[in-house]
Amino acid sequence: VSSLVKITVLPENVTVPVAEDQTVLSALLAAGINHTCVCGGNARCSTCRVMVLEGLTCCTSPQSDQEKAVTDQLRLDNQIRLACQTYVSNDITIRRLVLDEEDCQITNQLQGAHSLAVGKEKTIPILFADIRNFTPFTESLLPYDVVHVLNRYFFRMDRVIQQHGGSINNFIGDGLMAVFGLSEDENPTLNAVQAALEMLEEVEALKPYLEKLFQKSFDIGIGIHVGNVVVGTVGAASLYKTTVIGDAVNVASRIENANKELDTRLLISETVLAEVRDQVQTGKKHQVTFKGKSGQHTLYEIIEVIES
Ligand code: FES
């Protein structure tokens, strides 16, 4: 490429030519610099980010809509630009920011969770689900089948939970914990209840498949509670995770557990009912005590969500 415009690239401290119709990314790649671009230059990954040290006014202005969407979401400083979206009209100096695999993993992993990276207190619904008698079910199954059945079950549950704005936060053996309302949903509690009902339907739909292959099937129990928790992103380069901490998590888990004794499939706490009272039809009401907790707790079975 013959051009008078040049990019000085740090930390390499080399100068590369850039044509008018060439993005910073393609100029770097053309010059043999192995610049990271996980999404292939489509303004989706942000791993091509560079810090513009000199000549910011010579970079595409305003940012393209695609670039702006990414830098806004990640709250990147305006000095940080996506190399794949930026054209330059005169000499600039940049510092490349994602230099190796570790940088890349951190950049990628934190992207989705960024808004929660700092601990925040939030009142959210927490859902626990557990397979009833999974251990006896797995007896006489091949290890391959055990894992396959679990994956198939989790795959379906994950899909339902996501459709209702929730996300699975943890897998505990054959159990799962999901949280709702991490983004600003209108009624995360109702979403959680709806998800739970659909999860039960999904398990019903899975039964013929299990019966056909193994001549047996399983059921699940679900518990939901709404409470105040601390949400934050923790971890290290190999694994970043949204973690949810608080007594409400233990309560939700115990509600789920109460299904066993009560021989029920879906139980919610009073705080959940308070938020969805007009939109659900409840079944039986149960008084329970939780091990290690004082007092009686009232739990409700849910029959269905009434369209309002
Ligand atoms: S390469 Fe993914 S955003 Fe630029």
PDB file of C-alpha atoms and ligand atoms in Angstrom:
ATOM      1  CA  VAL A   1       0.000   0.000   0.000  1.00  0.00           C
ATOM      2  CA  SER A   2       1.466   3.323  -0.901  1.00  0.00           C
ATOM      3  CA  SER A   3       0.199   6.065   1.321  1.00  0.00           C
ATOM      4  CA  LEU A   4       1.531   9.088   3.059  1.00  0.00           C
ATOM      5  CA  VAL A   5      -0.546   8.486   6.151  1.00  0.00           C
ATOM      6  CA  LYS A   6       1.164   6.419   8.803  1.00  0.00           C
ATOM      7  CA  ILE A   7       0.261   4.679  12.040  1.00  0.00           C
ATOM      8  CA  THR A   8       2.926   4.444  14.696  1.00  0.00           C
ATOM      9  CA  VAL A   9       2.240   1.228  16.547  1.00  0.00           C
ATOM     10  CA  LEU A  10       3.207   0.579  20.155  1.00  0.00           C
ATOM     11  CA  PRO A  11       4.449  -1.455  21.950  1.00  0.00           C
ATOM     12  CA  GLU A  12       6.283  -2.631  18.809  1.00  0.00           C
ATOM     13  CA  ASN A  13       7.235   0.943  17.955  1.00  0.00           C
ATOM     14  CA  VAL A  14       6.933   0.348  14.228  1.00  0.00           C
ATOM     15  CA  THR A  15       5.332   2.508  11.592  1.00  0.00           C
ATOM     16  CA  VAL A  16       2.819   1.113   9.132  1.00  0.00           C
ATOM     17  CA  PRO A  17       1.217   2.809   6.134  1.00  0.00           C
ATOM     18  CA  VAL A  18      -2.546   3.107   5.959  1.00  0.00           C
ATOM     19  CA  ALA A  19      -4.680   3.912   2.917  1.00  0.00           C
ATOM     20  CA  GLU A  20      -7.753   6.097   3.078  1.00  0.00           C
ATOM     21  CA  ASP A  21     -10.117   3.199   2.454  1.00  0.00           C
ATOM     22  CA  GLN A  22      -8.359   0.851   4.853  1.00  0.00           C
ATOM     23  CA  THR A  23      -9.291   0.268   8.486  1.00  0.00           C
ATOM     24  CA  VAL A  24      -6.608   0.414  11.133  1.00  0.00           C
ATOM     25  CA  LEU A  25      -7.084  -3.332  11.553  1.00  0.00           C
ATOM     26  CA  SER A  26      -6.435  -4.154   7.924  1.00  0.00           C
ATOM     27  CA  ALA A  27      -3.414  -1.839   7.859  1.00  0.00           C
ATOM     28  CA  LEU A  28      -1.937  -3.644  10.861  1.00  0.00           C
ATOM     29  CA  LEU A  29      -2.620  -7.067   9.380  1.00  0.00           C
ATOM     30  CA  ALA A  30      -1.262  -6.033   5.977  1.00  0.00           C
ATOM     31  CA  ALA A  31       1.939  -4.932   7.699  1.00  0.00           C
ATOM     32  CA  GLY A  32       2.326  -8.369   9.245  1.00  0.00           C
ATOM     33  CA  ILE A  33       1.292  -7.397  12.782  1.00  0.00           C
ATOM     34  CA  ASN A  34      -0.695 -10.203  14.302  1.00  0.00           C
ATOM     35  CA  HIS A  35      -3.402  -7.958  15.743  1.00  0.00           C
ATOM     36  CA  THR A  36      -6.202  -9.729  17.628  1.00  0.00           C
ATOM     37  CA  CYS A  37      -9.606  -9.705  15.926  1.00  0.00           C
ATOM     38  CA  VAL A  38     -11.699 -12.539  17.320  1.00  0.00           C
ATOM     39  CA  CYS A  39     -14.953 -11.632  15.533  1.00  0.00           C
ATOM     40  CA  GLY A  40     -13.193 -11.048  12.232  1.00  0.00           C
ATOM     41  CA  GLY A  41     -13.686  -7.306  12.102  1.00  0.00           C
ATOM     42  CA  ASN A  42     -17.424  -7.224  12.706  1.00  0.00           C
ATOM     43  CA  ALA A  43     -17.625  -4.929  15.737  1.00  0.00           C
ATOM     44  CA  ARG A  44     -18.783  -7.700  17.994  1.00  0.00           C
ATOM     45  CA  CYS A  45     -15.841  -8.780  20.135  1.00  0.00           C
ATOM     46  CA  SER A  46     -13.885  -5.596  20.928  1.00  0.00           C
ATOM     47  CA  THR A  47     -10.638  -7.584  21.017  1.00  0.00           C
ATOM     48  CA  CYS A  48      -9.221  -5.382  18.243  1.00  0.00           C
ATOM     49  CA  ARG A  49      -9.335  -2.379  20.578  1.00  0.00           C
ATOM     50  CA  VAL A  50      -6.452   0.103  20.463  1.00  0.00           C
ATOM     51  CA  MET A  51      -5.667   3.182  22.515  1.00  0.00           C
ATOM     52  CA  VAL A  52      -5.145   6.250  20.368  1.00  0.00           C
ATOM     53  CA  LEU A  53      -2.261   8.175  21.934  1.00  0.00           C
ATOM     54  CA  GLU A  54      -1.926  10.849  19.249  1.00  0.00           C
ATOM     55  CA  GLY A  55      -4.197  11.952  16.456  1.00  0.00           C
ATOM     56  CA  LEU A  56      -7.603  11.017  17.874  1.00  0.00           C
ATOM     57  CA  THR A  57      -9.120  13.826  15.799  1.00  0.00           C
ATOM     58  CA  CYS A  58      -7.844  12.095  12.651  1.00  0.00           C
ATOM     59  CA  CYS A  59      -9.877   8.955  13.409  1.00  0.00           C
ATOM     60  CA  THR A  60     -13.371   8.309  12.005  1.00  0.00           C
ATOM     61  CA  SER A  61     -15.683  10.757  13.706  1.00  0.00           C
ATOM     62  CA  PRO A  62     -18.308  10.216  14.832  1.00  0.00           C
ATOM     63  CA  GLN A  63     -17.805   6.506  15.494  1.00  0.00           C
ATOM     64  CA  SER A  64     -19.816   4.182  13.278  1.00  0.00           C
ATOM     65  CA  ASP A  65     -23.062   2.990  14.869  1.00  0.00           C
ATOM     66  CA  GLN A  66     -21.613  -0.493  15.279  1.00  0.00           C
ATOM     67  CA  GLU A  67     -18.496   0.797  17.006  1.00  0.00           C
ATOM     68  CA  LYS A  68     -20.485   3.111  19.234  1.00  0.00           C
ATOM     69  CA  ALA A  69     -22.766   0.274  20.316  1.00  0.00           C
ATOM     70  CA  VAL A  70     -19.762  -1.758  21.490  1.00  0.00           C
ATOM     71  CA  THR A  71     -17.809   1.054  23.131  1.00  0.00           C
ATOM     72  CA  ASP A  72     -20.948   2.328  24.879  1.00  0.00           C
ATOM     73  CA  GLN A  73     -21.859  -1.093  26.171  1.00  0.00           C
ATOM     74  CA  LEU A  74     -18.367  -1.636  27.544  1.00  0.00           C
ATOM     75  CA  ARG A  75     -18.067   1.984  28.633  1.00  0.00           C
ATOM     76  CA  LEU A  76     -14.739   2.280  26.891  1.00  0.00           C
ATOM     77  CA  ASP A  77     -12.989   5.605  27.090  1.00  0.00           C
ATOM     78  CA  ASN A  78     -13.287   7.620  23.844  1.00  0.00           C
ATOM     79  CA  GLN A  79      -9.543   7.259  23.386  1.00  0.00           C
ATOM     80  CA  ILE A  80     -10.100   3.553  22.883  1.00  0.00           C
ATOM     81  CA  ARG A  81     -11.213   2.636  19.396  1.00  0.00           C
ATOM     82  CA  LEU A  82     -12.005  -0.548  17.569  1.00  0.00           C
ATOM     83  CA  ALA A  83      -9.307  -1.032  14.970  1.00  0.00           C
ATOM     84  CA  CYS A  84     -11.740  -2.856  12.693  1.00  0.00           C
ATOM     85  CA  GLN A  85     -14.104   0.142  12.566  1.00  0.00           C
ATOM     86  CA  THR A  86     -11.653   3.027  12.467  1.00  0.00           C
ATOM     87  CA  TYR A  87     -10.301   4.847   9.403  1.00  0.00           C
ATOM     88  CA  VAL A  88      -7.704   7.598   9.684  1.00  0.00           C
ATOM     89  CA  SER A  89      -7.181  10.795   7.740  1.00  0.00           C
ATOM     90  CA  ASN A  90      -3.736  11.665   9.068  1.00  0.00           C
ATOM     91  CA  ASP A  91      -0.867  10.220  11.098  1.00  0.00           C
ATOM     92  CA  ILE A  92      -1.759   8.672  14.441  1.00  0.00           C
ATOM     93  CA  THR A  93      -0.015   6.792  17.226  1.00  0.00           C
ATOM     94  CA  ILE A  94      -1.739   3.843  18.834  1.00  0.00           C
ATOM     95  CA  ARG A  95      -1.020   1.319  21.502  1.00  0.00           C
ATOM     96  CA  ARG A  96      -2.328  -2.157  20.870  1.00  0.00           C
ATOM     97  CA  LEU A  97      -4.262  -3.409  23.909  1.00  0.00           C
ATOM     98  CA  VAL A  98      -4.973  -7.094  23.411  1.00  0.00           C
ATOM     99  CA  LEU A  99      -1.555  -8.590  22.944  1.00  0.00           C
ATOM    100  CA  ASP A 100      -1.803 -12.237  23.851  1.00  0.00           C
ATOM    101  CA  GLU A 101      -4.181 -15.082  24.576  1.00  0.00           C
ATOM    102  CA  GLU A 102      -4.604 -14.037  28.202  1.00  0.00           C
ATOM    103  CA  ASP A 103      -5.568 -10.454  27.325  1.00  0.00           C
ATOM    104  CA  CYS A 104      -7.907 -11.884  24.772  1.00  0.00           C
ATOM    105  CA  GLN A 105      -9.670 -14.151  27.238  1.00  0.00           C
ATOM    106  CA  ILE A 106     -10.111 -11.375  29.766  1.00  0.00           C
ATOM    107  CA  THR A 107     -11.467  -9.012  27.111  1.00  0.00           C
ATOM    108  CA  ASN A 108     -13.848 -11.589  25.743  1.00  0.00           C
ATOM    109  CA  GLN A 109     -15.053 -13.029  29.035  1.00  0.00           C
ATOM    110  CA  LEU A 110     -15.747  -9.732  30.659  1.00  0.00           C
ATOM    111  CA  GLN A 111     -17.659  -8.330  27.759  1.00  0.00           C
ATOM    112  CA  GLY A 112     -21.082  -9.791  28.548  1.00  0.00           C
ATOM    113  CA  ALA A 113     -20.754  -9.396  32.271  1.00  0.00           C
ATOM    114  CA  HIS A 114     -19.252  -5.954  32.284  1.00  0.00           C
ATOM    115  CA  SER A 115     -22.185  -4.096  33.757  1.00  0.00           C
ATOM    116  CA  LEU A 116     -22.025  -6.392  36.777  1.00  0.00           C
ATOM    117  CA  ALA A 117     -18.262  -6.477  37.129  1.00  0.00           C
ATOM    118  CA  VAL A 118     -18.475  -4.400  40.266  1.00  0.00           C
ATOM    119  CA  GLY A 119     -20.491  -5.871  43.134  1.00  0.00           C
ATOM    120  CA  LYS A 120     -24.060  -4.593  43.207  1.00  0.00           C
ATOM    121  CA  GLU A 121     -26.934  -5.210  45.541  1.00  0.00           C
ATOM    122  CA  LYS A 122     -30.091  -6.312  43.805  1.00  0.00           C
ATOM    123  CA  THR A 123     -33.417  -7.887  44.633  1.00  0.00           C
ATOM    124  CA  ILE A 124     -33.886 -10.704  42.150  1.00  0.00           C
ATOM    125  CA  PRO A 125     -35.720 -14.000  41.783  1.00  0.00           C
ATOM    126  CA  ILE A 126     -33.613 -17.119  42.238  1.00  0.00           C
ATOM    127  CA  LEU A 127     -34.711 -20.482  40.908  1.00  0.00           C
ATOM    128  CA  PHE A 128     -33.393 -23.879  41.925  1.00  0.00           C
ATOM    129  CA  ALA A 129     -34.245 -27.059  40.060  1.00  0.00           C
ATOM    130  CA  ASP A 130     -33.224 -30.581  40.888  1.00  0.00           C
ATOM    131  CA  ILE A 131     -33.855 -33.977  39.341  1.00  0.00           C
ATOM    132  CA  ARG A 132     -35.775 -36.285  41.659  1.00  0.00           C
ATOM    133  CA  ASN A 133     -34.062 -39.611  42.297  1.00  0.00           C
ATOM    134  CA  PHE A 134     -31.479 -39.141  39.605  1.00  0.00           C
ATOM    135  CA  THR A 135     -29.023 -41.593  41.181  1.00  0.00           C
ATOM    136  CA  PRO A 136     -31.422 -44.576  40.955  1.00  0.00           C
ATOM    137  CA  PHE A 137     -32.285 -43.450  37.433  1.00  0.00           C
ATOM    138  CA  THR A 138     -28.639 -43.643  36.403  1.00  0.00           C
ATOM    139  CA  GLU A 139     -28.174 -47.180  37.754  1.00  0.00           C
ATOM    140  CA  SER A 140     -27.675 -49.550  34.838  1.00  0.00           C
ATOM    141  CA  LEU A 141     -27.045 -46.617  32.488  1.00  0.00           C
ATOM    142  CA  LEU A 142     -23.708 -46.336  30.721  1.00  0.00           C
ATOM    143  CA  PRO A 143     -21.569 -43.358  31.823  1.00  0.00           C
ATOM    144  CA  TYR A 144     -21.974 -41.968  28.318  1.00  0.00           C
ATOM    145  CA  ASP A 145     -25.757 -42.063  28.649  1.00  0.00           C
ATOM    146  CA  VAL A 146     -25.743 -40.446  32.081  1.00  0.00           C
ATOM    147  CA  VAL A 147     -23.820 -37.465  30.753  1.00  0.00           C
ATOM    148  CA  HIS A 148     -25.824 -37.360  27.556  1.00  0.00           C
ATOM    149  CA  VAL A 149     -29.168 -37.371  29.383  1.00  0.00           C
ATOM    150  CA  LEU A 150     -27.986 -34.643  31.733  1.00  0.00           C
ATOM    151  CA  ASN A 151     -26.742 -32.518  28.861  1.00  0.00           C
ATOM    152  CA  ARG A 152     -29.972 -32.956  27.004  1.00  0.00           C
ATOM    153  CA  TYR A 153     -31.965 -31.996  30.090  1.00  0.00           C
ATOM    154  CA  PHE A 154     -29.750 -28.968  30.824  1.00  0.00           C
ATOM    155  CA  PHE A 155     -29.893 -27.906  27.193  1.00  0.00           C
ATOM    156  CA  ARG A 156     -33.689 -27.748  27.322  1.00  0.00           C
ATOM    157  CA  MET A 157     -33.776 -26.032  30.694  1.00  0.00           C
ATOM    158  CA  ASP A 158     -31.234 -23.466  29.593  1.00  0.00           C
ATOM    159  CA  ARG A 159     -33.278 -22.646  26.503  1.00  0.00           C
ATOM    160  CA  VAL A 160     -36.470 -22.087  28.518  1.00  0.00           C
ATOM    161  CA  ILE A 161     -34.696 -20.029  31.162  1.00  0.00           C
ATOM    162  CA  GLN A 162     -33.069 -17.815  28.550  1.00  0.00           C
ATOM    163  CA  GLN A 163     -36.355 -17.322  26.736  1.00  0.00           C
ATOM    164  CA  HIS A 164     -37.666 -15.791  29.943  1.00  0.00           C
ATOM    165  CA  GLY A 165     -34.729 -13.473  30.469  1.00  0.00           C
ATOM    166  CA  GLY A 166     -32.944 -15.635  33.013  1.00  0.00           C
ATOM    167  CA  SER A 167     -29.582 -17.328  33.017  1.00  0.00           C
ATOM    168  CA  ILE A 168     -28.224 -20.465  34.603  1.00  0.00           C
ATOM    169  CA  ASN A 169     -25.719 -19.388  37.161  1.00  0.00           C
ATOM    170  CA  ASN A 170     -24.566 -22.698  38.526  1.00  0.00           C
ATOM    171  CA  PHE A 171     -24.769 -26.425  37.968  1.00  0.00           C
ATOM    172  CA  ILE A 172     -24.634 -28.530  41.104  1.00  0.00           C
ATOM    173  CA  GLY A 173     -24.537 -32.197  40.104  1.00  0.00           C
ATOM    174  CA  ASP A 174     -27.920 -32.754  38.500  1.00  0.00           C
ATOM    175  CA  GLY A 175     -29.239 -29.491  39.947  1.00  0.00           C
ATOM    176  CA  LEU A 176     -29.152 -26.002  38.586  1.00  0.00           C
ATOM    177  CA  MET A 177     -29.523 -22.512  39.891  1.00  0.00           C
ATOM    178  CA  ALA A 178     -30.852 -19.742  37.661  1.00  0.00           C
ATOM    179  CA  VAL A 179     -31.238 -16.028  38.239  1.00  0.00           C
ATOM    180  CA  PHE A 180     -33.595 -13.606  36.568  1.00  0.00           C
ATOM    181  CA  GLY A 181     -33.680  -9.850  36.304  1.00  0.00           C
ATOM    182  CA  LEU A 182     -29.966  -9.164  35.971  1.00  0.00           C
ATOM    183  CA  SER A 183     -30.785  -6.897  33.064  1.00  0.00           C
ATOM    184  CA  GLU A 184     -33.684  -4.531  33.512  1.00  0.00           C
ATOM    185  CA  ASP A 185     -36.616  -6.856  32.844  1.00  0.00           C
ATOM    186  CA  GLU A 186     -40.061  -5.579  33.596  1.00  0.00           C
ATOM    187  CA  ASN A 187     -41.278  -8.421  35.732  1.00  0.00           C
ATOM    188  CA  PRO A 188     -38.483 -10.883  36.375  1.00  0.00           C
ATOM    189  CA  THR A 189     -40.426 -12.667  39.100  1.00  0.00           C
ATOM    190  CA  LEU A 190     -43.296 -13.494  36.782  1.00  0.00           C
ATOM    191  CA  ASN A 191     -40.715 -14.530  34.165  1.00  0.00           C
ATOM    192  CA  ALA A 192     -39.153 -16.921  36.656  1.00  0.00           C
ATOM    193  CA  VAL A 193     -42.525 -18.488  37.476  1.00  0.00           C
ATOM    194  CA  GLN A 194     -43.365 -18.819  33.808  1.00  0.00           C
ATOM    195  CA  ALA A 195     -39.977 -20.377  33.108  1.00  0.00           C
ATOM    196  CA  ALA A 196     -40.543 -22.877  35.923  1.00  0.00           C
ATOM    197  CA  LEU A 197     -43.898 -23.975  34.493  1.00  0.00           C
ATOM    198  CA  GLU A 198     -42.342 -24.421  31.062  1.00  0.00           C
ATOM    199  CA  MET A 199     -39.437 -26.348  32.538  1.00  0.00           C
ATOM    200  CA  LEU A 200     -41.952 -28.804  33.967  1.00  0.00           C
ATOM    201  CA  GLU A 201     -43.591 -29.102  30.544  1.00  0.00           C
ATOM    202  CA  GLU A 202     -40.205 -29.684  28.942  1.00  0.00           C
ATOM    203  CA  VAL A 203     -39.509 -32.520  31.345  1.00  0.00           C
ATOM    204  CA  GLU A 204     -42.862 -34.068  30.427  1.00  0.00           C
ATOM    205  CA  ALA A 205     -41.881 -33.764  26.782  1.00  0.00           C
ATOM    206  CA  LEU A 206     -38.545 -35.423  27.506  1.00  0.00           C
ATOM    207  CA  LYS A 207     -40.119 -38.438  29.191  1.00  0.00           C
ATOM    208  CA  PRO A 208     -41.090 -40.433  26.068  1.00  0.00           C
ATOM    209  CA  TYR A 209     -37.495 -40.140  24.846  1.00  0.00           C
ATOM    210  CA  LEU A 210     -36.166 -41.431  28.169  1.00  0.00           C
ATOM    211  CA  GLU A 211     -38.745 -44.216  28.363  1.00  0.00           C
ATOM    212  CA  LYS A 212     -37.908 -45.365  24.878  1.00  0.00           C
ATOM    213  CA  LEU A 213     -34.186 -45.515  25.507  1.00  0.00           C
ATOM    214  CA  PHE A 214     -34.034 -46.594  29.139  1.00  0.00           C
ATOM    215  CA  GLN A 215     -37.554 -47.783  30.037  1.00  0.00           C
ATOM    216  CA  LYS A 216     -37.646 -45.216  32.833  1.00  0.00           C
ATOM    217  CA  SER A 217     -37.751 -41.458  33.301  1.00  0.00           C
ATOM    218  CA  PHE A 218     -37.422 -38.831  36.002  1.00  0.00           C
ATOM    219  CA  ASP A 219     -39.172 -35.802  37.404  1.00  0.00           C
ATOM    220  CA  ILE A 220     -37.855 -32.524  38.733  1.00  0.00           C
ATOM    221  CA  GLY A 221     -38.594 -30.201  41.623  1.00  0.00           C
ATOM    222  CA  ILE A 222     -38.341 -26.415  41.412  1.00  0.00           C
ATOM    223  CA  GLY A 223     -38.213 -23.744  44.104  1.00  0.00           C
ATOM    224  CA  ILE A 224     -38.294 -19.963  43.631  1.00  0.00           C
ATOM    225  CA  HIS A 225     -37.584 -17.154  46.054  1.00  0.00           C
ATOM    226  CA  VAL A 226     -37.098 -13.411  45.629  1.00  0.00           C
ATOM    227  CA  GLY A 227     -34.559 -11.695  47.801  1.00  0.00           C
ATOM    228  CA  ASN A 228     -31.754  -9.266  48.157  1.00  0.00           C
ATOM    229  CA  VAL A 229     -28.371 -10.549  46.984  1.00  0.00           C
ATOM    230  CA  VAL A 230     -24.983  -9.209  46.020  1.00  0.00           C
ATOM    231  CA  VAL A 231     -24.245  -9.821  42.351  1.00  0.00           C
ATOM    232  CA  GLY A 232     -20.754  -9.500  40.970  1.00  0.00           C
ATOM    233  CA  THR A 233     -18.296 -10.928  38.507  1.00  0.00           C
ATOM    234  CA  VAL A 234     -15.441 -12.864  40.048  1.00  0.00           C
ATOM    235  CA  GLY A 235     -12.781 -15.156  38.747  1.00  0.00           C
ATOM    236  CA  ALA A 236      -9.493 -15.308  36.948  1.00  0.00           C
ATOM    237  CA  ALA A 237      -8.380 -15.591  33.353  1.00  0.00           C
ATOM    238  CA  SER A 238      -9.602 -19.160  32.893  1.00  0.00           C
ATOM    239  CA  LEU A 239     -13.072 -18.571  34.306  1.00  0.00           C
ATOM    240  CA  TYR A 240     -15.143 -15.501  34.968  1.00  0.00           C
ATOM    241  CA  LYS A 241     -18.480 -16.009  36.528  1.00  0.00           C
ATOM    242  CA  THR A 242     -21.374 -13.996  37.792  1.00  0.00           C
ATOM    243  CA  THR A 243     -21.744 -14.902  41.398  1.00  0.00           C
ATOM    244  CA  VAL A 244     -24.796 -14.340  43.573  1.00  0.00           C
ATOM    245  CA  ILE A 245     -24.324 -14.193  47.308  1.00  0.00           C
ATOM    246  CA  GLY A 246     -26.885 -13.867  50.052  1.00  0.00           C
ATOM    247  CA  ASP A 247     -29.291 -15.639  52.340  1.00  0.00           C
ATOM    248  CA  ALA A 248     -31.951 -15.560  49.613  1.00  0.00           C
ATOM    249  CA  VAL A 249     -29.913 -18.138  47.695  1.00  0.00           C
ATOM    250  CA  ASN A 250     -30.054 -20.583  50.623  1.00  0.00           C
ATOM    251  CA  VAL A 251     -33.766 -19.985  51.048  1.00  0.00           C
ATOM    252  CA  ALA A 252     -34.419 -20.708  47.360  1.00  0.00           C
ATOM    253  CA  SER A 253     -32.443 -23.924  47.605  1.00  0.00           C
ATOM    254  CA  ARG A 254     -34.409 -25.023  50.675  1.00  0.00           C
ATOM    255  CA  ILE A 255     -37.706 -24.272  48.998  1.00  0.00           C
ATOM    256  CA  GLU A 256     -36.648 -26.498  46.126  1.00  0.00           C
ATOM    257  CA  ASN A 257     -35.729 -29.195  48.620  1.00  0.00           C
ATOM    258  CA  ALA A 258     -39.126 -28.980  50.316  1.00  0.00           C
ATOM    259  CA  ASN A 259     -40.680 -30.467  47.156  1.00  0.00           C
ATOM    260  CA  LYS A 260     -39.347 -33.870  48.193  1.00  0.00           C
ATOM    261  CA  GLU A 261     -41.197 -34.042  51.467  1.00  0.00           C
ATOM    262  CA  LEU A 262     -44.343 -32.369  50.203  1.00  0.00           C
ATOM    263  CA  ASP A 263     -44.360 -34.446  47.027  1.00  0.00           C
ATOM    264  CA  THR A 264     -44.780 -31.319  44.906  1.00  0.00           C
ATOM    265  CA  ARG A 265     -43.063 -30.088  41.754  1.00  0.00           C
ATOM    266  CA  LEU A 266     -43.065 -26.296  41.991  1.00  0.00           C
ATOM    267  CA  LEU A 267     -43.048 -24.213  45.141  1.00  0.00           C
ATOM    268  CA  ILE A 268     -42.671 -20.469  45.626  1.00  0.00           C
ATOM    269  CA  SER A 269     -42.177 -18.348  48.711  1.00  0.00           C
ATOM    270  CA  GLU A 270     -44.538 -15.691  50.033  1.00  0.00           C
ATOM    271  CA  THR A 271     -42.311 -12.921  48.685  1.00  0.00           C
ATOM    272  CA  VAL A 272     -42.637 -14.403  45.201  1.00  0.00           C
ATOM    273  CA  LEU A 273     -46.399 -14.675  45.553  1.00  0.00           C
ATOM    274  CA  ALA A 274     -46.616 -11.048  46.665  1.00  0.00           C
ATOM    275  CA  GLU A 275     -45.192 -10.009  43.298  1.00  0.00           C
ATOM    276  CA  VAL A 276     -47.247 -12.254  41.042  1.00  0.00           C
ATOM    277  CA  ARG A 277     -50.467 -12.701  43.017  1.00  0.00           C
ATOM    278  CA  ASP A 278     -52.729 -11.301  40.310  1.00  0.00           C
ATOM    279  CA  GLN A 279     -51.107 -13.239  37.520  1.00  0.00           C
ATOM    280  CA  VAL A 280     -50.982 -16.784  38.844  1.00  0.00           C
ATOM    281  CA  GLN A 281     -53.338 -19.429  40.056  1.00  0.00           C
ATOM    282  CA  THR A 282     -51.987 -21.016  43.203  1.00  0.00           C
ATOM    283  CA  GLY A 283     -52.578 -24.528  44.400  1.00  0.00           C
ATOM    284  CA  LYS A 284     -52.076 -25.830  47.907  1.00  0.00           C
ATOM    285  CA  LYS A 285     -50.418 -23.806  50.624  1.00  0.00           C
ATOM    286  CA  HIS A 286     -47.829 -25.498  52.857  1.00  0.00           C
ATOM    287  CA  GLN A 287     -46.286 -24.523  56.182  1.00  0.00           C
ATOM    288  CA  VAL A 288     -42.694 -25.682  56.509  1.00  0.00           C
ATOM    289  CA  THR A 289     -39.673 -25.164  58.693  1.00  0.00           C
ATOM    290  CA  PHE A 290     -36.181 -24.952  57.289  1.00  0.00           C
ATOM    291  CA  LYS A 291     -33.317 -26.676  59.025  1.00  0.00           C
ATOM    292  CA  GLY A 292     -31.161 -24.120  60.818  1.00  0.00           C
ATOM    293  CA  LYS A 293     -33.708 -21.332  60.346  1.00  0.00           C
ATOM    294  CA  SER A 294     -36.241 -20.127  62.837  1.00  0.00           C
ATOM    295  CA  GLY A 295     -39.951 -19.819  62.217  1.00  0.00           C
ATOM    296  CA  GLN A 296     -42.473 -21.219  59.821  1.00  0.00           C
ATOM    297  CA  HIS A 297     -42.373 -20.476  56.123  1.00  0.00           C
ATOM    298  CA  THR A 298     -45.405 -20.518  53.895  1.00  0.00           C
ATOM    299  CA  LEU A 299     -44.901 -22.004  50.460  1.00  0.00           C
ATOM    300  CA  TYR A 300     -47.369 -22.129  47.605  1.00  0.00           C
ATOM    301  CA  GLU A 301     -47.824 -24.487  44.722  1.00  0.00           C
ATOM    302  CA  ILE A 302     -48.389 -22.864  41.363  1.00  0.00           C
ATOM    303  CA  ILE A 303     -50.925 -24.251  38.927  1.00  0.00           C
ATOM    304  CA  GLU A 304     -50.630 -21.794  36.072  1.00  0.00           C
ATOM    305  CA  VAL A 305     -50.012 -18.246  34.933  1.00  0.00           C
ATOM    306  CA  ILE A 306     -53.239 -16.449  34.112  1.00  0.00           C
ATOM    307  CA  GLU A 307     -53.028 -14.206  31.067  1.00  0.00           C
ATOM    308  CA  SER A 308     -53.845 -10.713  32.221  1.00  0.00           C
TER     309      SER A 308
HETATM  310  S1  FES B   1     -12.410  -7.447  15.434  1.00  0.00           S
HETATM  311 FE1  FES B   1     -14.055  -7.788  16.753  1.00  0.00          FE
HETATM  312  S2  FES B   1     -14.670  -5.793  17.222  1.00  0.00           S
HETATM  313 FE2  FES B   1     -13.064  -5.481  15.876  1.00  0.00          FE
END
